[in-house]
mmCIF file of C-alpha atoms in Angstrom:
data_model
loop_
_atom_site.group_PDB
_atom_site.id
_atom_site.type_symbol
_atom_site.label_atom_id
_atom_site.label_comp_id
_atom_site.label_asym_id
_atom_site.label_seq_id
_atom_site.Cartn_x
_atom_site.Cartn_y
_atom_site.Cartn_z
ATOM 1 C CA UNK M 1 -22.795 6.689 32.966
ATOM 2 C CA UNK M 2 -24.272 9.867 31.291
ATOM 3 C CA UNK M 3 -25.114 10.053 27.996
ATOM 4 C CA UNK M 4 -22.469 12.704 27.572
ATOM 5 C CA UNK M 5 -19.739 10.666 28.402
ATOM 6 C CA UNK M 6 -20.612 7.662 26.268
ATOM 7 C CA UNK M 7 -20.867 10.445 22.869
ATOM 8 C CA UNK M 8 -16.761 11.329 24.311
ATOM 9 C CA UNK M 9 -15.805 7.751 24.369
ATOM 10 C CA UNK M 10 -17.570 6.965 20.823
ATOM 11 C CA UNK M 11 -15.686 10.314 19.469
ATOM 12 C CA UNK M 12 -12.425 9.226 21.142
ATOM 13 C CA UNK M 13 -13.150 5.879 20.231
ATOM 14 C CA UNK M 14 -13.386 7.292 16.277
ATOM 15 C CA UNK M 15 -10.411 9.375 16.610
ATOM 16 C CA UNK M 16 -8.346 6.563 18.051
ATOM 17 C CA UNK M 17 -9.117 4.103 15.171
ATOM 18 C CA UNK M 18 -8.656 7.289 12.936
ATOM 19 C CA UNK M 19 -4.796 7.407 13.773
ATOM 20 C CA UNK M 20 -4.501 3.636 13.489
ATOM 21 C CA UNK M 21 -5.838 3.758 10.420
ATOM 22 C CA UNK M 22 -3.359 6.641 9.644
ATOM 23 C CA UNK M 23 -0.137 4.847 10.777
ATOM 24 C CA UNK M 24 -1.303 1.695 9.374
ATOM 25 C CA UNK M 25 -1.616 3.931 5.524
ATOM 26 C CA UNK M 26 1.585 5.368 5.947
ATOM 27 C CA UNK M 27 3.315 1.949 6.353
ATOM 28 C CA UNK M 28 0.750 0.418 3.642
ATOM 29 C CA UNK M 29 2.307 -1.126 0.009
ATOM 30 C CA UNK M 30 -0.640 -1.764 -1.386
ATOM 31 C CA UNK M 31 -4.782 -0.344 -1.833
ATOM 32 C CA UNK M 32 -6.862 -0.452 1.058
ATOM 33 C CA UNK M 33 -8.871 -3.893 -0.927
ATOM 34 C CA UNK M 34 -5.372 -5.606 -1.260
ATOM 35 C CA UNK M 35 -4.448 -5.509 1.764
ATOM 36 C CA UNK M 36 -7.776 -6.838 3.294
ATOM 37 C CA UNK M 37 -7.556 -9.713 0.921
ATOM 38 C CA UNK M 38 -3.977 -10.435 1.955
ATOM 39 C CA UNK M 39 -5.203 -10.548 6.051
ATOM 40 C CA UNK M 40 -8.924 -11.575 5.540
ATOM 41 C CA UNK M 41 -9.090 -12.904 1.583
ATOM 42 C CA UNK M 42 -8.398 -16.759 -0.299
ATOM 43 C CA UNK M 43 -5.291 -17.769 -0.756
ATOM 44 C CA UNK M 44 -2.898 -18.242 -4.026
ATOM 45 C CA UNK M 45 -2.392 -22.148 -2.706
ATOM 46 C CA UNK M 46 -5.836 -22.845 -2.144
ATOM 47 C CA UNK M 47 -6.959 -20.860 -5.665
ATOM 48 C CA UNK M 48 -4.421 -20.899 -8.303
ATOM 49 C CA UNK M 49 -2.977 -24.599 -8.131
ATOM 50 C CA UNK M 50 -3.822 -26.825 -11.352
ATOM 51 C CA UNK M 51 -3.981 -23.509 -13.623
ATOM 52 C CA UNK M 52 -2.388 -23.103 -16.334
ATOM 53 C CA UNK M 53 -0.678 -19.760 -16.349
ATOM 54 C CA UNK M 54 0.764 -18.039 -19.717
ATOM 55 C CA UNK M 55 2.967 -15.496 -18.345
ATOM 56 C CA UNK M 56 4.604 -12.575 -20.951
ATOM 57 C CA UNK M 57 7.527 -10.592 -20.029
ATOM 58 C CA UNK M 58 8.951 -13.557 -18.500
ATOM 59 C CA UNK M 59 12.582 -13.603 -18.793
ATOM 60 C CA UNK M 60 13.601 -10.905 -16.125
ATOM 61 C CA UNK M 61 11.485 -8.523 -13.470
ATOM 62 C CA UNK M 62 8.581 -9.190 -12.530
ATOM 63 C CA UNK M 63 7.745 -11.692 -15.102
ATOM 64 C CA UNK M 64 10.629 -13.854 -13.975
ATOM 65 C CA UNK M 65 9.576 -13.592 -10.170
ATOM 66 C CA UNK M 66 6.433 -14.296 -11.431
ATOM 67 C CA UNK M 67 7.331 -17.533 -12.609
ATOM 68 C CA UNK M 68 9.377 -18.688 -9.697
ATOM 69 C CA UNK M 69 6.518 -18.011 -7.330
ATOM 70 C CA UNK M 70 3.623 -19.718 -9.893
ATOM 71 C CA UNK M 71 6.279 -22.705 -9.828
ATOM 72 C CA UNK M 72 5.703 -23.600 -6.319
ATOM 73 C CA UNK M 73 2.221 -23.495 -7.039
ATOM 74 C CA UNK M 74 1.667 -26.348 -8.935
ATOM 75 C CA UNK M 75 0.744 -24.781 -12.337
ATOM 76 C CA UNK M 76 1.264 -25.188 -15.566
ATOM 77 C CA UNK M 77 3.858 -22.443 -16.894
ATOM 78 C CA UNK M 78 4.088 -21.013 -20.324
ATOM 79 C CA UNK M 79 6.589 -18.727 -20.237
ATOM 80 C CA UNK M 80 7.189 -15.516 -23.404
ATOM 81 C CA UNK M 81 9.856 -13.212 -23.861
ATOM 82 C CA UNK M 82 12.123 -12.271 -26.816
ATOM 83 C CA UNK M 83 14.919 -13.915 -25.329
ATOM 84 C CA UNK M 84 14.949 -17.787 -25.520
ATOM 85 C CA UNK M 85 18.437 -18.663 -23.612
ATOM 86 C CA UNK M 86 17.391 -16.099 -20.454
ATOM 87 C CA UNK M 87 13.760 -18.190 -20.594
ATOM 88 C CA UNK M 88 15.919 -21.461 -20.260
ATOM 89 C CA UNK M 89 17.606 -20.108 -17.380
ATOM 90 C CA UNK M 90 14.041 -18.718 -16.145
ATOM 91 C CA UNK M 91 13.060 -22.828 -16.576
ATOM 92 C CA UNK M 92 16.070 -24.302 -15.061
ATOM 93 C CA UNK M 93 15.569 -22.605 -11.674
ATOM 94 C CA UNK M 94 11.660 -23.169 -11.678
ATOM 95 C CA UNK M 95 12.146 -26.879 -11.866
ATOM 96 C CA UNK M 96 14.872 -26.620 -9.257
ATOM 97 C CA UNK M 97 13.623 -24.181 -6.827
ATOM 98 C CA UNK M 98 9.622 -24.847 -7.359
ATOM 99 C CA UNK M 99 7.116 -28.235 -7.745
ATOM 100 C CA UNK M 100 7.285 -28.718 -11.425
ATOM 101 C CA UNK M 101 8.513 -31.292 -14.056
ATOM 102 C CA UNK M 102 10.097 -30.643 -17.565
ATOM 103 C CA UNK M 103 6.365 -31.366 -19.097
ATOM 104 C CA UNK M 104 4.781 -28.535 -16.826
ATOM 105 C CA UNK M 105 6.446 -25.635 -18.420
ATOM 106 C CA UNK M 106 6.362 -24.611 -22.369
ATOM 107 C CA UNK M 107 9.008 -22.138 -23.504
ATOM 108 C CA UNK M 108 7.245 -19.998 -25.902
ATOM 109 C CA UNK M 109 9.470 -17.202 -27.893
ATOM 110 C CA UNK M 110 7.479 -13.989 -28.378
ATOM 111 C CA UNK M 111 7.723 -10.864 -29.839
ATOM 112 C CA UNK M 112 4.728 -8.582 -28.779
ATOM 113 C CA UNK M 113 5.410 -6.552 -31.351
ATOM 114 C CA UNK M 114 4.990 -9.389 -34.174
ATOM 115 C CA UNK M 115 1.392 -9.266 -33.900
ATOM 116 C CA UNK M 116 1.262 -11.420 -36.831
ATOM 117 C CA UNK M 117 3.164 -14.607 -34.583
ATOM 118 C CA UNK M 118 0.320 -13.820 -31.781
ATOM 119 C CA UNK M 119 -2.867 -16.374 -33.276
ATOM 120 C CA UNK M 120 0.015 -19.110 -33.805
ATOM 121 C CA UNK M 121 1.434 -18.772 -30.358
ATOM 122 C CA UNK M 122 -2.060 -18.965 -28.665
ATOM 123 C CA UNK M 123 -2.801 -22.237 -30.655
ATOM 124 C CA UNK M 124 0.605 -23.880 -29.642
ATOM 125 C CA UNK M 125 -0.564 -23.049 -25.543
ATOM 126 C CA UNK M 126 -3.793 -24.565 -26.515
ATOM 127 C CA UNK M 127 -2.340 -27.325 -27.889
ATOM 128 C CA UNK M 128 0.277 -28.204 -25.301
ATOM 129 C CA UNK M 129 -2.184 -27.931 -22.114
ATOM 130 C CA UNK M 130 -5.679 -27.742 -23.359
ATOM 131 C CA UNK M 131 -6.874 -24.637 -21.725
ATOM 132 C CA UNK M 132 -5.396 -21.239 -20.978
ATOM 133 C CA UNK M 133 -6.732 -20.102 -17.314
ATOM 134 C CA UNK M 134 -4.737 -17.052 -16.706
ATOM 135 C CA UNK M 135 -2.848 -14.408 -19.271
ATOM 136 C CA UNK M 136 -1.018 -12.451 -17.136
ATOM 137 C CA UNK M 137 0.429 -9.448 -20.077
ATOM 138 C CA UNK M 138 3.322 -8.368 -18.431
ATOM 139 C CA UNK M 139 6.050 -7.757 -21.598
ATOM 140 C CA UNK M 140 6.859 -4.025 -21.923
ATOM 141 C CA UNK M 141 9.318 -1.420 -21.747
ATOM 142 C CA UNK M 142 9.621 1.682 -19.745
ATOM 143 C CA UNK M 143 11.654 5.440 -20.874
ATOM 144 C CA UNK M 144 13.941 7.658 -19.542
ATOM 145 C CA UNK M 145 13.705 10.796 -21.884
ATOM 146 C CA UNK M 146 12.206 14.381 -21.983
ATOM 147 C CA UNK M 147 9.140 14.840 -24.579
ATOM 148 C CA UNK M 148 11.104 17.137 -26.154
ATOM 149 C CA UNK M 149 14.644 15.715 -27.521
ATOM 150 C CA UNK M 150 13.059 12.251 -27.887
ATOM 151 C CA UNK M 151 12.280 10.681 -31.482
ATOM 152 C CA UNK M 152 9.102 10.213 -32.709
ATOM 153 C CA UNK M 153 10.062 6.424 -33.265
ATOM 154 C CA UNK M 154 10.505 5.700 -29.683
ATOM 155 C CA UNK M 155 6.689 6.498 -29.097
ATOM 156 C CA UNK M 156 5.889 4.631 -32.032
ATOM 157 C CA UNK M 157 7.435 1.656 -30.287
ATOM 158 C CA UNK M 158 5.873 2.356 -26.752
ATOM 159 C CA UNK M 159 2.629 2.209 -28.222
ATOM 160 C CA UNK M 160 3.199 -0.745 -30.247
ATOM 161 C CA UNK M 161 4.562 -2.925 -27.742
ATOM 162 C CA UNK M 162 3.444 -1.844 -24.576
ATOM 163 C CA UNK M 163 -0.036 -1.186 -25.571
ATOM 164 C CA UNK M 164 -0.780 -2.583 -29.179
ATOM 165 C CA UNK M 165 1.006 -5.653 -28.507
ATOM 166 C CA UNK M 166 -0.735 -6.501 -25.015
ATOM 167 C CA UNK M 167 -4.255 -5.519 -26.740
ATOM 168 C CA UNK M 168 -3.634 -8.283 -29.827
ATOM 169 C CA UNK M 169 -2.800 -11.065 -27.841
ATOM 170 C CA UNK M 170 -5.673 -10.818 -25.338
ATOM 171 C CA UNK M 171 -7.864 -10.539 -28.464
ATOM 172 C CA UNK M 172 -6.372 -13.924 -29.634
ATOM 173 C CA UNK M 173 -6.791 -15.525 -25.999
ATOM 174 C CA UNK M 174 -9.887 -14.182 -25.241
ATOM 175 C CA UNK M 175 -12.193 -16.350 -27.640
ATOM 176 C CA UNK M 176 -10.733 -19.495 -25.570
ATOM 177 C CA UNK M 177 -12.177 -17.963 -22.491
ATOM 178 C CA UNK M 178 -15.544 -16.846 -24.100
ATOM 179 C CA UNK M 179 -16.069 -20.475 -25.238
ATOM 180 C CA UNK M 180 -15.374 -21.376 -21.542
ATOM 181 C CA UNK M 181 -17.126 -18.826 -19.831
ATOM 182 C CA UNK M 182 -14.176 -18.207 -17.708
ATOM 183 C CA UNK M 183 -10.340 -17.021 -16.963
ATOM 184 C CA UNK M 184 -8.824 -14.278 -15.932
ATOM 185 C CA UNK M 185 -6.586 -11.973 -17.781
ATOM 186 C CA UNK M 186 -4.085 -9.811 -15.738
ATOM 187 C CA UNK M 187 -2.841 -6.485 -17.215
ATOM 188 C CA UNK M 188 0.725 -5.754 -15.144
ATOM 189 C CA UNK M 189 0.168 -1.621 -15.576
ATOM 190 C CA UNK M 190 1.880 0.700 -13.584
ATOM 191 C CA UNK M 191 1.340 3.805 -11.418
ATOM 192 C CA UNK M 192 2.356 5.697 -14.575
ATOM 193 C CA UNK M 193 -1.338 4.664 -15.838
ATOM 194 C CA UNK M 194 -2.219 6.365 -12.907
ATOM 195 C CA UNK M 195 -0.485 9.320 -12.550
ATOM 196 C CA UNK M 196 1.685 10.741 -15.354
ATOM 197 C CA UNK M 197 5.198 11.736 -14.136
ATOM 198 C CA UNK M 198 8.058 13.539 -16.475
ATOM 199 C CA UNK M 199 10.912 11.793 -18.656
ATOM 200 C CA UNK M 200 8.154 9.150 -19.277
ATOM 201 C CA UNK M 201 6.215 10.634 -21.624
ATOM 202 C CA UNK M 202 5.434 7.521 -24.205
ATOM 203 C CA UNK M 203 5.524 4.968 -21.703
ATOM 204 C CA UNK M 204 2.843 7.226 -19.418
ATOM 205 C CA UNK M 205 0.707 7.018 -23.167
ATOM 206 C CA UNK M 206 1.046 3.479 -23.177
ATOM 207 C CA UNK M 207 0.059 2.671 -20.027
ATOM 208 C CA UNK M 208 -2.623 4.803 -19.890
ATOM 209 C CA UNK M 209 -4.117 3.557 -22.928
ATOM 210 C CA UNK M 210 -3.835 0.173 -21.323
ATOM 211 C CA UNK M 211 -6.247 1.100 -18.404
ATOM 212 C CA UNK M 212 -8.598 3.015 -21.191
ATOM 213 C CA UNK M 213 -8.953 -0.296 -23.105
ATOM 214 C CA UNK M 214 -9.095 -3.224 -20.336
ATOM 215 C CA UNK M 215 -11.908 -1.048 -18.283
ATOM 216 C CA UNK M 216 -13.826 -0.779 -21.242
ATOM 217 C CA UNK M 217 -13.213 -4.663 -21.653
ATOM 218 C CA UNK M 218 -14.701 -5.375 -18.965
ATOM 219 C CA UNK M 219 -17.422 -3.803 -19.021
ATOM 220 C CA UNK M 220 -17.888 -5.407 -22.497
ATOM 221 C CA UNK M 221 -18.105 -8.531 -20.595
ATOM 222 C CA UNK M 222 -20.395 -8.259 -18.178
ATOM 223 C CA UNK M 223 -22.498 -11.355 -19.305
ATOM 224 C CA UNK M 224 -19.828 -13.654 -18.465
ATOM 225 C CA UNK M 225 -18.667 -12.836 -15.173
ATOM 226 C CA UNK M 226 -16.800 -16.004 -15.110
ATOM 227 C CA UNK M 227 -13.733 -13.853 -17.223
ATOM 228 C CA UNK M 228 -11.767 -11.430 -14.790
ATOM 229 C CA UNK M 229 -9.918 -8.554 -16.171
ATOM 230 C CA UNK M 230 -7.775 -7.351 -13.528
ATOM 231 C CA UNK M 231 -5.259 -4.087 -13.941
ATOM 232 C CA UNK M 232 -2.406 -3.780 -11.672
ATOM 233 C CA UNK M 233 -0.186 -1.090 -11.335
ATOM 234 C CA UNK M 234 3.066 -1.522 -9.590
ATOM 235 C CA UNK M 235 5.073 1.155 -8.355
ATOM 236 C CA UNK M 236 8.959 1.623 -8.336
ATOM 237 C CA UNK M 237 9.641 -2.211 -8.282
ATOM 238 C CA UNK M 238 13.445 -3.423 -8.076
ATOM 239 C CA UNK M 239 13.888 -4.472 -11.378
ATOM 240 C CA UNK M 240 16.725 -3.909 -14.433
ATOM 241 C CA UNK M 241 13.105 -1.957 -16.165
ATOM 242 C CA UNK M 242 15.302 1.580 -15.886
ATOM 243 C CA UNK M 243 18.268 -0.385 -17.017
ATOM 244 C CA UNK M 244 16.549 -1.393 -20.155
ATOM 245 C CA UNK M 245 14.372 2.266 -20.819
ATOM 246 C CA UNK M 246 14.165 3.487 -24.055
ATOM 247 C CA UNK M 247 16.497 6.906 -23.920
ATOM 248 C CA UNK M 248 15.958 9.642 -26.583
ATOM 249 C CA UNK M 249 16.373 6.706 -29.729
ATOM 250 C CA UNK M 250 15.265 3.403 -30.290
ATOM 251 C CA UNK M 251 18.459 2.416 -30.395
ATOM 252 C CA UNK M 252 19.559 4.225 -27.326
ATOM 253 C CA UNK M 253 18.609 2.693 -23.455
ATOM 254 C CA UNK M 254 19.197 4.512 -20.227
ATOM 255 C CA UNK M 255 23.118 5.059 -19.788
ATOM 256 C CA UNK M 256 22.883 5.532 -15.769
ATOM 257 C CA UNK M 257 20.031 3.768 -14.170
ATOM 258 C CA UNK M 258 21.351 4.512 -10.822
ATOM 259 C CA UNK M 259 20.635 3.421 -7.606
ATOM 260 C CA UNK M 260 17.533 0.754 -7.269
ATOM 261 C CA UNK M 261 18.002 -0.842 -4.051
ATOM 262 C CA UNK M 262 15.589 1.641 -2.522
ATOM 263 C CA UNK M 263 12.446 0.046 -4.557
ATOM 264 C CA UNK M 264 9.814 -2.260 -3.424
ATOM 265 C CA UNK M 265 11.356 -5.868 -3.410
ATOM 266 C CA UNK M 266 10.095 -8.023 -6.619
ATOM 267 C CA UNK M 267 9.361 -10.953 -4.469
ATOM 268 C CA UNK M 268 6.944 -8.808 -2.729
ATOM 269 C CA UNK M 269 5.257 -7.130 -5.469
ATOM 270 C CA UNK M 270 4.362 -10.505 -6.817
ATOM 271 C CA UNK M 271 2.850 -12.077 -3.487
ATOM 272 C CA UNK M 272 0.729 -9.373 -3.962
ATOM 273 C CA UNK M 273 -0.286 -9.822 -7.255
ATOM 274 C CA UNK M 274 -0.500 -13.593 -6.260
ATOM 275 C CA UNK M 275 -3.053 -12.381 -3.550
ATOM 276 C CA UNK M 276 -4.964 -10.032 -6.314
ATOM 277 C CA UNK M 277 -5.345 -13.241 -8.841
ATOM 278 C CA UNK M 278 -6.300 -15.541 -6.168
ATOM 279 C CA UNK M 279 -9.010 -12.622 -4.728
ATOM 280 C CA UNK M 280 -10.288 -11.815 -8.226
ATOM 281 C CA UNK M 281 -9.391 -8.124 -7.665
ATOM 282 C CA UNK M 282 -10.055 -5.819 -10.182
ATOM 283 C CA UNK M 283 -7.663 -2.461 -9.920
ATOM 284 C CA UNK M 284 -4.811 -2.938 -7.920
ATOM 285 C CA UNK M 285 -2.219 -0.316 -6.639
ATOM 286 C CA UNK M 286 0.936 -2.033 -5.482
ATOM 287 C CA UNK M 287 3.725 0.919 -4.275
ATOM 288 C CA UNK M 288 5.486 1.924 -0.873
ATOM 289 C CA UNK M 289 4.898 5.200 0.370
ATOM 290 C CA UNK M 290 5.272 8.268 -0.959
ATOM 291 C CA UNK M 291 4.036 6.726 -4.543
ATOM 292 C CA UNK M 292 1.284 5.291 -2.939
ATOM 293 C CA UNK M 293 0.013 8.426 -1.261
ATOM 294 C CA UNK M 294 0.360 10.310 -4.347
ATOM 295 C CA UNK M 295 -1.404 7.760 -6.511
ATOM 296 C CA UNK M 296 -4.561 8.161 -4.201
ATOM 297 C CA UNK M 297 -4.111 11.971 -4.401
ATOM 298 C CA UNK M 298 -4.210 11.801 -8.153
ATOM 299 C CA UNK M 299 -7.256 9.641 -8.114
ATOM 300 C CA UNK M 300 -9.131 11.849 -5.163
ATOM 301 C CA UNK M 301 -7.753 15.189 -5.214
ATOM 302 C CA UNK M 302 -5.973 15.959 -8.993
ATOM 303 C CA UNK M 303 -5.398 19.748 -8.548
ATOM 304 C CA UNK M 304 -3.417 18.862 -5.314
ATOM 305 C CA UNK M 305 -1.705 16.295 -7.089
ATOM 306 C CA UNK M 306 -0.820 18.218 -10.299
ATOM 307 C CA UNK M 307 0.790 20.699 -8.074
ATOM 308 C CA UNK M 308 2.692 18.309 -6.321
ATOM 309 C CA UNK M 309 3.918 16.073 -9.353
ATOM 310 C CA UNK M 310 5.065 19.659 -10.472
ATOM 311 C CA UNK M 311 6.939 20.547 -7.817
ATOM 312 C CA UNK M 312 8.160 16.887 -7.742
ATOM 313 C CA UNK M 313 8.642 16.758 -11.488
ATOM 314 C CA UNK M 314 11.994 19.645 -11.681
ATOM 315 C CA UNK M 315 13.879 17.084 -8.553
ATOM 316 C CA UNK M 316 12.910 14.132 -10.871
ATOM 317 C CA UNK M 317 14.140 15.508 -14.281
ATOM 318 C CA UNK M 318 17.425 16.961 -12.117
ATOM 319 C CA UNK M 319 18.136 13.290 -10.410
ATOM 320 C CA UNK M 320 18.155 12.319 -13.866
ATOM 321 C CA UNK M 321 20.529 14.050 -15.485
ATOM 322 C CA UNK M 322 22.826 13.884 -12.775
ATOM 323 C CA UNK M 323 23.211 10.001 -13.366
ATOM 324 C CA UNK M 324 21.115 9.100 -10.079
ATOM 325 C CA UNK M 325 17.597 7.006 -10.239
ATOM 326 C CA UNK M 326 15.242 9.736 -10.818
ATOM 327 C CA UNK M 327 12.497 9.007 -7.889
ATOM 328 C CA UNK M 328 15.683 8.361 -5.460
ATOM 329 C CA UNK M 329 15.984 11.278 -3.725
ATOM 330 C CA UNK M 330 12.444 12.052 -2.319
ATOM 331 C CA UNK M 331 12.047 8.373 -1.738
ATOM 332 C CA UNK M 332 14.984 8.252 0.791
ATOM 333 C CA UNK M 333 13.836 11.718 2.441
ATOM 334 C CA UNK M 334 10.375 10.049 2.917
ATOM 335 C CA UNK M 335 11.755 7.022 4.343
ATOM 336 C CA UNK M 336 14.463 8.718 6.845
ATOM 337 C CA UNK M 337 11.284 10.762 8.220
ATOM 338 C CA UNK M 338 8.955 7.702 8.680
ATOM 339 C CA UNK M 339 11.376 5.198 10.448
#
């Protein structure tokens, strides 16, 4: 064999893995690091069991998932939301569907906002279960609104709950973990930290602001490497999140959420973020194709990406206001080429 044809079978070799690589992308819901951990990483069984798991945002979404999944886990649940009776429901079905008696799970009302009730709520965990192990800060509200004919209050409230909220209560946990030298705090972001899309102008702020402050957190915390700080940002997740948007008001939500079915399945999204806990991962990009795609042009290639979230912006902003789910349309067309 010459050493001309071994250099063509390296290159076709390289090109061959190239396209698997390629096809594997295209069908990929998650970072290149996630999905590693998923095939090659630790598992949530073997890593999360005896934790004990404060979990905000619990009552519906992702939170709610979160807590069904945590359930079979063998934790120890504390689960926050506004809304006590939809946490008792959350309960009920954890102790019937998961591994966990009445003791293992504290309902623990919270309003994000109240940053006043957040010191007091922190001493009631630690005073029920001993130890906090993981905050997962997943309470927040999206928009549906154009910068333009939306209130100045609505902002206001996007800041304070999604971002000012989230920040006070991981500065009343976080002492615990200092004193222990370990935990791990989980930020549930979004892809709108990531890339900043229209008709969510306040909520893009928020989360944004979120990934500004936790980076620079951990980097603060360098000497105790025992303390994860891990952001995660979701894409279009099935969820009632549209359904409850802030609109133009604060008293207004979205009036037409439209179709959802096409999202990413919640049970999904939070096996993955199961898998990112249990792996210690640090930035985490959860989203079906196109959003993926675009969130790793935004990070590689911006002035391709501002010219596409342009273009992509008008079809958004038009979905919209003609009742359907904004990213519906391009999703679908994406989806009926790639089957």
């Amino acid at each position: 064999m010459t050493w001309e044809l071994v250099l063509w079978l390296l290159a076709l070799g390289a090109l061959l893995l190239l396209l698997v690589q390629l096809l594997r992308f295209l069908r990929a819901d998650g970072d290149l690091a996630l999905l590693w951990a998923e095939w090659q990483g630790r598992r949530p069984e073997w890593e999360l069991t005896d934790m004990v798991v404060w979990v905000t945002g619990a009552s519906s979404g992702i939170g709610e998932e979160l807590a069904y999944q945590l359930s079979k886990l063998g934790v120890s649940l504390v689960l926050s939301a506004r809304r006590v009776h939809e946490l008792e429901r959350v309960k009920r079905k954890c102790l019937e569907n998961g591994n966990l008696k009445g003791k293992d799970i504290l309902i623990l009302p919270l309003d994000l906002t109240d940053r006043s009730s957040h010191e007091g709520a922190t001493k009631a965990v630690l005073q029920e279960f001993g130890k906090i192990d993981i905050l997962v800060n997943n309470g927040g509200r999206s928009q549906r609104s154009l910068i333009m004919d939306t209130n100045f209050d609505v902002f206001k409230e996007l800041i304070e709950l999604n971002y000012l909220g989230t920040v006070s209560l991981t500065k009343c946990v976080l002492p615990h973990m200092i004193e222990r030298k370990q935990g791990k705090i989980v930020i549930v972001n979004s892809l709108a930290g990531i890339v900043s899309v229209p008709l969510s102008g306040g909520y893009c702020a928020s989360k944004h602001a979120l990934r500004g402050f936790f980076n620079c957190l951990r980097s603060e915390l360098t000497k105790y490497p025992g303390i994860i700080i891990s952001n995660i940002y979701p894409g279009p997740v099935y969820s009632n999140i549209v359904k409850n948007a802030l609109a133009e008001e604060v008293t207004k939500t979205v009036v037409h959420a439209g179709d959802q079915s096409y999202k990413m399945a919640t049970s999904r999204c939070v096996r993955l973020m199961l898998i990112a806990m249990a792996n210690d991962l640090k930035e985490v990009w959860i989203a079906e194709q196109p959003f993926l795609l675009v969130a790793y042009l935004w990070q590689y290639m911006p002035t391709l990406a501002i010219w596409i979230t342009n273009k992509l912006g008008k079809k958004r902003i038009n979905n919209f206001q003609s009742g359907k789910d904004a990213d519906s349309s391009y999703f679908k067309i994406w989806k009926t080429k790639h089957e």
